[in-house]
Coordinates of C-alpha atoms (C1' of nucleotides) in Angstrom, one line a residue:
Chain F
M28 CA 10.9 -17.1 24.3
I29 CA 8.3 -14.5 23.7
K30 CA 8.8 -11.4 25.8
I31 CA 8.0 -7.8 25.6
V32 CA 11.1 -5.8 25.2
E33 CA 11.4 -2.5 27.2
N34 CA 12.4 0.7 25.4
K35 CA 15.9 1.3 26.9
N36 CA 17.0 4.6 25.5
D37 CA 13.9 6.6 26.3
T38 CA 15.0 9.8 24.5
K39 CA 11.7 11.5 24.9
V40 CA 11.9 12.1 28.6
K41 CA 15.1 14.1 28.2
S42 CA 14.3 17.8 28.1
K43 CA 17.4 18.5 25.9
K44 CA 17.4 16.8 22.5
T45 CA 20.2 17.1 20.1
T46 CA 19.5 18.6 16.7
K47 CA 20.0 15.1 15.2
Q48 CA 17.3 13.7 17.4
K49 CA 15.0 16.5 16.5
I50 CA 15.5 15.9 12.8
F51 CA 14.9 12.2 13.3
E52 CA 11.6 12.8 15.1
A53 CA 10.4 15.5 12.7
A54 CA 11.1 13.2 9.8
I55 CA 9.1 10.3 11.4
D56 CA 6.2 12.7 11.9
L57 CA 6.3 14.1 8.4
F58 CA 6.9 10.8 6.6
A59 CA 4.0 9.3 8.5
Q60 CA 1.7 12.1 7.5
K61 CA 2.6 12.6 3.9
G62 CA 4.9 9.8 2.8
F63 CA 8.6 9.8 2.1
N64 CA 8.5 11.1 -1.4
A65 CA 6.0 13.8 -0.7
T66 CA 8.0 15.2 2.2
S67 CA 10.8 17.6 1.3
M68 CA 14.0 18.3 3.1
R69 CA 12.8 21.9 3.4
E70 CA 9.8 20.8 5.4
I71 CA 11.9 18.7 7.8
A72 CA 14.2 21.6 8.3
E73 CA 11.3 24.0 8.9
S74 CA 9.8 21.6 11.4
V75 CA 13.1 21.5 13.4
G76 CA 13.6 25.3 13.1
I77 CA 16.8 25.3 11.0
K78 CA 17.6 25.8 7.3
K79 CA 17.6 23.0 4.8
A80 CA 21.4 23.0 4.2
S81 CA 22.0 22.4 7.9
L82 CA 20.3 19.0 7.7
Y83 CA 23.3 17.8 5.7
S84 CA 25.6 18.3 8.7
H85 CA 23.7 15.5 10.5
Y86 CA 22.6 13.2 7.7
K87 CA 24.2 12.5 4.4
S88 CA 21.0 12.4 2.4
K89 CA 17.2 12.0 2.7
D90 CA 17.7 8.3 2.1
E91 CA 20.0 8.1 5.1
I92 CA 17.3 9.5 7.4
L93 CA 14.9 6.8 6.2
E94 CA 17.6 4.2 6.8
K95 CA 18.0 5.3 10.4
I96 CA 14.2 5.3 10.9
L97 CA 14.0 1.7 9.6
E98 CA 16.7 0.6 12.0
Y99 CA 14.4 1.5 15.0
P100 CA 11.8 -1.3 14.5
I101 CA 14.6 -3.8 13.9
E102 CA 16.0 -3.1 17.3
R103 CA 12.6 -2.7 18.9
I104 CA 11.0 -5.9 17.7
G105 CA 14.2 -7.9 17.7
N106 CA 14.6 -11.1 15.7
V107 CA 11.4 -13.0 16.1
G108 CA 13.1 -16.0 14.6
E109 CA 15.4 -16.2 17.7
Q110 CA 12.4 -16.3 19.9
N111 CA 11.6 -19.8 18.6
I112 CA 13.6 -21.2 21.5
G113 CA 11.2 -21.9 24.2
T114 CA 8.1 -21.7 22.0
E115 CA 7.4 -25.5 22.4
E116 CA 7.5 -25.4 26.2
L117 CA 5.3 -22.2 26.2
I118 CA 2.7 -23.8 23.9
V119 CA 2.5 -27.0 25.9
S120 CA 2.3 -25.2 29.3
M121 CA -0.3 -22.6 28.2
G122 CA -2.5 -24.6 25.9
L123 CA -4.0 -23.5 22.6
E124 CA -6.2 -20.7 23.6
K125 CA -3.9 -18.9 26.0
F126 CA -1.0 -19.1 23.6
M127 CA -3.0 -17.7 20.7
N128 CA -4.2 -14.8 22.8
L129 CA -0.7 -14.1 24.2
A130 CA 0.6 -14.0 20.6
G131 CA -2.1 -11.5 19.6
D132 CA -1.2 -9.3 22.5
L133 CA 2.5 -9.4 21.5
V134 CA 1.6 -7.9 18.1
L135 CA -0.4 -5.2 19.9
S136 CA 2.4 -4.5 22.3
W137 CA 4.6 -3.5 19.4
M138 CA 2.2 -0.6 18.8
E139 CA 2.3 0.8 22.3
D140 CA 5.6 2.5 21.4
P141 CA 4.4 5.8 19.8
Y142 CA 7.3 5.6 17.2
M143 CA 6.2 2.2 16.1
E144 CA 2.8 3.1 14.9
K145 CA 4.2 6.0 12.8
I146 CA 6.9 3.8 11.4
W147 CA 4.4 1.1 10.4
R148 CA 2.5 3.9 8.7
I149 CA 5.6 4.9 6.7
I150 CA 6.2 1.3 5.8
C151 CA 2.7 0.8 4.5
I152 CA 2.7 4.0 2.6
E153 CA 6.0 3.5 0.8
L154 CA 5.9 -0.2 0.4
Y155 CA 5.4 -0.1 -3.3
H156 CA 8.2 2.2 -4.2
N157 CA 11.1 2.2 -1.8
D158 CA 13.4 -0.8 -2.0
Q159 CA 14.7 -0.3 1.5
I160 CA 11.1 -0.5 2.9
K161 CA 10.2 -3.4 0.6
K162 CA 13.1 -5.4 1.8
F163 CA 12.3 -4.7 5.4
Y164 CA 8.7 -5.7 5.0
S165 CA 9.4 -8.8 3.0
E166 CA 11.9 -10.1 5.6
F167 CA 9.4 -9.3 8.4
E168 CA 6.7 -11.3 6.6
V169 CA 9.0 -14.3 6.0
I170 CA 10.1 -14.4 9.7
S171 CA 6.4 -14.1 10.9
C172 CA 5.3 -16.8 8.6
S173 CA 8.0 -19.3 9.4
Y174 CA 7.5 -18.6 13.1
W175 CA 3.8 -19.5 12.9
V176 CA 4.3 -22.5 10.6
S177 CA 6.5 -24.0 13.2
A178 CA 4.1 -23.0 16.0
F179 CA 1.2 -24.7 14.4
D180 CA 3.5 -27.7 13.7
I181 CA 4.2 -28.0 17.4
M182 CA 0.6 -27.7 18.3
M183 CA -0.3 -30.4 15.9
K184 CA 2.5 -32.7 17.2
H185 CA 1.0 -32.3 20.7
K186 CA -2.5 -32.8 19.4
L187 CA -3.6 -29.4 20.5
I188 CA -5.2 -28.8 17.1
K189 CA -6.7 -30.9 14.4
P190 CA -4.4 -32.5 11.8
S191 CA -4.0 -30.1 8.9
N192 CA -1.5 -28.1 6.9
P193 CA 0.5 -25.7 9.1
R194 CA 1.4 -23.5 6.2
I195 CA -2.3 -22.9 5.4
L196 CA -3.1 -22.3 9.1
A197 CA -0.3 -19.7 9.3
S198 CA -1.6 -18.0 6.1
E199 CA -5.2 -17.9 7.5
Y200 CA -4.0 -16.6 10.9
L201 CA -1.7 -13.9 9.5
S202 CA -3.9 -12.7 6.6
F203 CA -6.1 -11.0 9.1
Y204 CA -3.3 -8.9 10.6
G205 CA -1.9 -8.0 7.2
N206 CA -5.2 -6.9 6.0
A207 CA -6.0 -5.0 9.3
Y208 CA -2.7 -3.2 9.1
M209 CA -3.3 -2.1 5.5
D210 CA -6.8 -1.1 6.3
Y211 CA -5.8 1.0 9.3
F212 CA -2.6 2.5 8.0
L213 CA -3.8 3.2 4.4
L214 CA -7.4 4.0 4.8
N215 CA -8.2 5.0 8.3
Y216 CA -5.0 6.6 9.6
G217 CA -5.5 10.1 10.9
S218 CA -9.2 10.0 10.5
T219 CA -9.7 8.8 14.1
S220 CA -8.2 10.1 17.3
G221 CA -7.5 6.5 18.4
S222 CA -4.6 4.2 17.8
F223 CA -4.4 0.8 16.0
L224 CA -4.7 -0.8 19.5
Q225 CA -7.9 1.0 20.4
E226 CA -9.5 0.5 17.0
Y227 CA -8.7 -3.2 16.4
K228 CA -8.6 -4.8 19.9
D229 CA -12.1 -6.3 19.6
R230 CA -11.6 -7.5 16.1
I231 CA -8.3 -9.2 17.0
D232 CA -10.0 -11.0 19.9
Q233 CA -12.8 -12.1 17.5
H234 CA -10.2 -13.3 15.0
V235 CA -8.3 -15.3 17.6
A236 CA -11.5 -16.8 18.8
F237 CA -12.5 -17.8 15.2
M238 CA -9.2 -19.4 14.6
V239 CA -9.2 -21.3 17.9
D240 CA -12.7 -22.6 17.2
A241 CA -11.7 -23.6 13.6
I242 CA -8.5 -25.5 14.5
K243 CA -9.2 -27.1 17.9
P244 CA -9.5 -30.9 17.9
Chain K
M106 CA -27.4 -12.9 -9.7
I107 CA -23.7 -13.5 -10.0
K108 CA -22.5 -13.6 -13.6
I109 CA -19.3 -12.9 -15.5
V110 CA -19.7 -9.8 -17.6
E111 CA -18.2 -9.9 -21.1
N112 CA -16.0 -7.0 -22.2
K113 CA -18.2 -5.3 -24.8
N114 CA -16.1 -2.6 -26.3
D115 CA -13.1 -4.7 -27.2
T116 CA -10.9 -1.9 -28.3
K117 CA -7.7 -4.0 -28.4
V118 CA -8.7 -6.0 -31.5
K119 CA -9.0 -2.9 -33.6
S120 CA -5.9 -2.2 -35.6
K121 CA -6.4 1.5 -35.7
K122 CA -6.4 3.2 -32.3
T123 CA -7.1 6.9 -31.8
T124 CA -4.4 8.9 -30.1
K125 CA -6.7 9.2 -27.1
Q126 CA -6.8 5.5 -26.7
K127 CA -3.1 5.2 -27.1
I128 CA -2.6 7.7 -24.3
F129 CA -5.0 5.8 -22.1
E130 CA -3.2 2.5 -22.6
A131 CA 0.3 4.0 -22.3
A132 CA -0.8 5.7 -19.0
I133 CA -2.2 2.4 -17.6
D134 CA 1.1 0.7 -18.4
L135 CA 3.3 3.4 -16.9
F136 CA 1.2 4.0 -13.8
A137 CA 1.2 0.2 -13.2
Q138 CA 5.0 0.1 -13.5
K139 CA 6.0 3.1 -11.6
G140 CA 3.0 4.6 -9.9
F141 CA 1.0 7.7 -10.7
N142 CA 3.2 10.3 -9.1
A143 CA 6.4 8.8 -10.4
T144 CA 5.2 8.8 -14.0
S145 CA 5.6 12.1 -15.8
M146 CA 3.5 13.5 -18.6
R147 CA 6.7 13.5 -20.7
E148 CA 7.0 9.8 -20.3
I149 CA 3.4 9.1 -21.4
A150 CA 3.9 11.3 -24.4
E151 CA 7.1 9.6 -25.4
S152 CA 5.5 6.2 -25.0
V153 CA 2.8 7.3 -27.4
G154 CA 5.2 9.0 -29.8
I155 CA 4.1 12.6 -29.5
K156 CA 5.2 15.6 -27.5
K157 CA 4.0 16.4 -24.0
A158 CA 2.0 19.5 -24.9
S159 CA -0.1 17.4 -27.3
L160 CA -1.5 15.3 -24.5
Y161 CA -3.5 18.3 -23.3
S162 CA -5.5 18.2 -26.5
H163 CA -7.0 14.9 -25.3
Y164 CA -7.0 15.2 -21.5
K165 CA -7.3 18.3 -19.4
S166 CA -4.7 17.1 -16.9
K167 CA -2.8 14.2 -15.5
D168 CA -5.6 13.7 -12.9
E169 CA -8.2 13.4 -15.6
I170 CA -6.3 10.5 -17.2
L171 CA -6.4 8.7 -13.8
E172 CA -10.1 9.5 -13.5
K173 CA -10.8 7.8 -16.8
I174 CA -8.7 4.8 -15.9
L175 CA -10.7 4.4 -12.6
E176 CA -14.0 4.5 -14.5
Y177 CA -13.0 1.3 -16.3
P178 CA -13.2 -1.2 -13.4
I179 CA -16.5 0.5 -12.3
E180 CA -18.0 -0.5 -15.6
R181 CA -16.2 -3.8 -15.7
I182 CA -17.1 -5.1 -12.3
G183 CA -20.5 -3.4 -12.2
N184 CA -22.3 -2.9 -9.0
V185 CA -21.8 -6.0 -6.9
G186 CA -24.5 -4.7 -4.6
E187 CA -27.1 -5.1 -7.3
Q188 CA -26.1 -8.7 -7.7
N189 CA -27.7 -9.4 -4.3
I190 CA -30.9 -10.3 -6.1
G191 CA -30.9 -14.0 -6.7
T192 CA -28.1 -14.8 -4.2
E193 CA -30.4 -16.6 -1.8
E194 CA -31.8 -18.9 -4.5
L195 CA -28.2 -19.5 -5.8
I196 CA -26.9 -20.4 -2.3
V197 CA -29.8 -22.8 -1.6
S198 CA -29.6 -24.5 -5.0
M199 CA -25.8 -24.8 -5.0
G200 CA -25.0 -25.6 -1.3
L201 CA -22.2 -24.2 0.8
E202 CA -19.1 -25.6 -1.0
K203 CA -20.2 -25.0 -4.5
F204 CA -21.2 -21.4 -3.8
M205 CA -18.0 -20.6 -2.0
N206 CA -16.0 -21.9 -4.9
L207 CA -18.0 -20.1 -7.5
A208 CA -17.5 -16.8 -5.6
G209 CA -13.8 -17.4 -5.5
D210 CA -13.8 -18.0 -9.2
L211 CA -15.7 -14.7 -9.8
V212 CA -12.9 -12.8 -8.0
L213 CA -10.4 -14.5 -10.3
S214 CA -12.5 -13.8 -13.4
W215 CA -12.1 -10.0 -12.8
M216 CA -8.4 -10.5 -13.4
E217 CA -8.7 -12.2 -16.7
D218 CA -9.1 -8.9 -18.4
P219 CA -5.5 -7.6 -18.9
Y220 CA -6.4 -4.1 -18.1
M221 CA -7.9 -5.1 -14.7
E222 CA -4.7 -6.5 -13.3
K223 CA -2.8 -3.3 -14.1
I224 CA -5.5 -1.2 -12.7
W225 CA -5.5 -3.1 -9.4
R226 CA -1.8 -2.6 -9.3
I227 CA -2.3 1.2 -9.7
I228 CA -4.9 1.1 -7.0
C229 CA -2.7 -0.7 -4.5
I230 CA 0.3 1.5 -5.3
E231 CA -1.4 4.8 -4.9
L232 CA -3.9 3.9 -2.2
Y233 CA -2.2 5.9 0.4
H234 CA -2.0 9.2 -1.3
N235 CA -4.5 9.7 -4.0
D236 CA -8.0 10.6 -2.8
Q237 CA -9.7 9.4 -6.0
I238 CA -8.2 6.0 -5.6
K239 CA -8.8 5.9 -1.8
K240 CA -12.5 6.6 -2.4
F241 CA -12.7 3.9 -5.1
Y242 CA -11.1 1.3 -2.9
S243 CA -13.1 2.2 0.2
E244 CA -16.4 1.9 -1.7
F245 CA -15.3 -1.4 -3.2
E246 CA -14.5 -2.8 0.3
V247 CA -17.8 -1.7 1.8
I248 CA -19.8 -3.3 -1.1
S249 CA -17.8 -6.6 -0.9
C250 CA -18.2 -6.7 2.9
S251 CA -21.9 -6.1 2.9
Y252 CA -22.4 -8.6 0.2
W253 CA -20.7 -11.3 2.2
V254 CA -22.3 -10.4 5.5
S255 CA -25.7 -11.0 3.8
A256 CA -24.5 -14.1 2.1
F257 CA -23.4 -15.7 5.4
D258 CA -26.6 -14.5 6.9
I259 CA -28.6 -16.4 4.3
M260 CA -26.4 -19.5 4.8
M261 CA -27.1 -19.4 8.5
K262 CA -30.8 -19.0 8.0
H263 CA -30.8 -22.1 5.9
K264 CA -28.6 -23.9 8.4
L265 CA -25.9 -24.4 5.8
I266 CA -23.3 -23.2 8.3
K267 CA -22.9 -23.2 12.1
P268 CA -24.5 -20.4 14.1
S269 CA -22.1 -17.5 14.4
N270 CA -21.5 -13.8 13.6
P271 CA -21.8 -13.1 9.8
R272 CA -19.7 -10.0 10.1
I273 CA -16.8 -12.0 11.6
L274 CA -17.1 -14.6 8.9
A275 CA -17.1 -12.0 6.2
S276 CA -14.0 -10.4 7.8
E277 CA -12.2 -13.8 8.0
Y278 CA -13.2 -14.7 4.4
L279 CA -12.2 -11.4 2.8
S280 CA -9.0 -10.8 4.8
F281 CA -7.3 -13.4 2.8
Y282 CA -8.1 -11.7 -0.5
G283 CA -7.1 -8.3 0.8
N284 CA -3.8 -9.6 2.0
A285 CA -3.2 -11.7 -1.2
Y286 CA -3.8 -8.6 -3.4
M287 CA -1.4 -6.4 -1.4
D288 CA 1.2 -9.2 -1.3
Y289 CA 1.0 -9.8 -5.0
F290 CA 0.6 -6.2 -6.2
L291 CA 3.0 -4.5 -3.8
L292 CA 5.7 -7.1 -3.3
N293 CA 5.7 -9.7 -6.1
Y294 CA 4.3 -7.7 -9.1
G295 CA 6.7 -7.8 -12.0
S296 CA 9.0 -10.3 -10.4
T297 CA 7.2 -13.3 -12.0
S298 CA 6.1 -13.8 -15.5
G299 CA 2.8 -15.1 -14.3
S300 CA -0.4 -13.4 -13.4
F301 CA -2.3 -13.1 -10.1
L302 CA -4.5 -16.0 -11.3
Q303 CA -1.6 -18.3 -12.0
E304 CA 0.2 -17.4 -8.8
Y305 CA -2.7 -17.6 -6.3
K306 CA -5.1 -20.2 -7.8
D307 CA -3.9 -22.9 -5.4
R308 CA -3.9 -20.7 -2.3
I309 CA -7.4 -19.4 -3.0
D310 CA -8.6 -23.0 -3.3
Q311 CA -6.9 -23.8 0.0
H312 CA -8.5 -20.8 1.7
V313 CA -12.0 -21.6 0.5
A314 CA -11.5 -25.2 1.7
F315 CA -10.4 -23.9 5.1
M316 CA -13.3 -21.6 5.4
V317 CA -15.8 -24.3 4.4
D318 CA -14.4 -26.7 6.9
A319 CA -14.4 -24.1 9.7
I320 CA -18.0 -22.9 9.2
K321 CA -19.9 -26.0 8.0
P322 CA -22.4 -27.4 10.6
Chain W
dC158 C1' 24.5 26.6 11.4
dC159 C1' 23.9 30.1 7.5
dT160 C1' 23.2 32.5 2.5
dA161 C1' 23.3 31.7 -2.0
dC162 C1' 23.4 28.9 -5.5
dC163 C1' 23.3 24.5 -8.8
dG164 C1' 21.1 21.5 -12.5
dA165 C1' 17.1 18.7 -13.0
dT166 C1' 12.5 18.0 -13.4
dC167 C1' 7.7 18.7 -12.7
dG168 C1' 2.6 19.9 -14.7
dG169 C1' 0.8 23.0 -17.5
dT170 C1' 0.2 27.0 -21.1
dA171 C1' 0.7 30.4 -25.2
dG172 C1' 0.5 30.7 -29.7
dG173 C1' 0.7 28.9 -34.0
Chain S
dC255 C1' 0.2 18.3 -33.2
dC256 C1' 4.4 21.3 -32.6
dT257 C1' 8.2 24.7 -30.4
dA258 C1' 9.2 27.3 -26.8
dC259 C1' 8.3 28.8 -22.7
dC260 C1' 6.4 29.4 -17.6
dG261 C1' 6.9 29.3 -12.3
dA262 C1' 7.5 26.1 -8.8
dT263 C1' 9.9 22.8 -6.5
dC264 C1' 13.1 19.2 -5.8
dG265 C1' 17.7 17.1 -3.4
dG266 C1' 22.1 18.6 -2.8
dT267 C1' 26.6 21.6 -2.6
dA268 C1' 30.1 25.6 -2.1
dG269 C1' 32.0 28.3 1.0
dG270 C1' 32.0 30.6 5.0

DNA sequence: CCTACCGATCGGTAGG
DNA sequence: CCTACCGATCGGTAGG
């Protein structure tokens, strides 16, 4: 079942943050601005207002900070694969167009959390070099792809779309998002005051409309 | 007019390479393997068989080496914009399907040059951080996009495709390539013995077939 | 949470 | 094309 998960531990409304939380947030900000390798432990410490050596009382290493950052989206997004249960009923009850739009909105909702946009930026930036990040992204891609292959399969079974290859449809559907992410996070990030949501809402709607038109019976 | 440019100065068949050429090639290899920042001048020198200080007799700095590497695809690909002349005649004479396939093959032909695949890898890897590379890629994207917007515009004028928004069609058409490049060069590069061509030939054909089916009248 | 330090490595230069 | 060096910076640690 697709649902938008609420952020339970809303640490940001608390006025008193622990030093560990401050380090976590400073690291997200700096990694998103400059990348993981280009950010030094000194800079993180300065941003928090302590000395570099003190960081090691809270995190074993620079890599451990990244590790903890990457755990956030895993908890936040949850296992998309598990959401398969209920998809068939959802598709049948909503119909092609409504379902496609809902799914597009789900992708966007992941970005409403201010941490998530920064973490996606970190992922895009360091995708090439950091094995932790590579593994995370690869798994995310596999899960997304298999979800959509089965979704298109269901649609085909119920004759909501033309007969075709679900794998190709999933590739066509998801390529747009992959490309849009890379475009935004690698080329445009920081150059606009807006967010991914604001910048790409129209284009996502156009993409969904194009796909619906291309695959409807 | 779209045409496949031959590699004129085929430096690789020469048995005697200058040290400058050896440095150039060693740098391409290392940057493609590890990235620009992660490759040291020491490593380049070792790979050539000289000492680090000697590199500076041939190149002013590490940045200058990258600069020269990025000049290669500019000469190799040429200005795609200039090739606009003749596109209309080509489209009308070939028809939708043939033209779309030819264009897909052109993209692939850029990869047949062994330097080009490595240079694309360098571009993908360092896109986030290096302003030289960012500028190169952004310009490439703008040129590609405007070429395809005008191509779809021409097709529409001649009623070879359904009435729709050429800009959206260009985005849908090109997203696949952008995503495929990132996928191959960031996630799969080095893990297979094959090349981009070998790995993606089938998927490109499927993409072109999907697009043709989606936009034909 | 600090001061003070470690070895390693970086791009680049002086001078021959 | 070399040896020998430069200052800067890195992640991390000892010891309090």
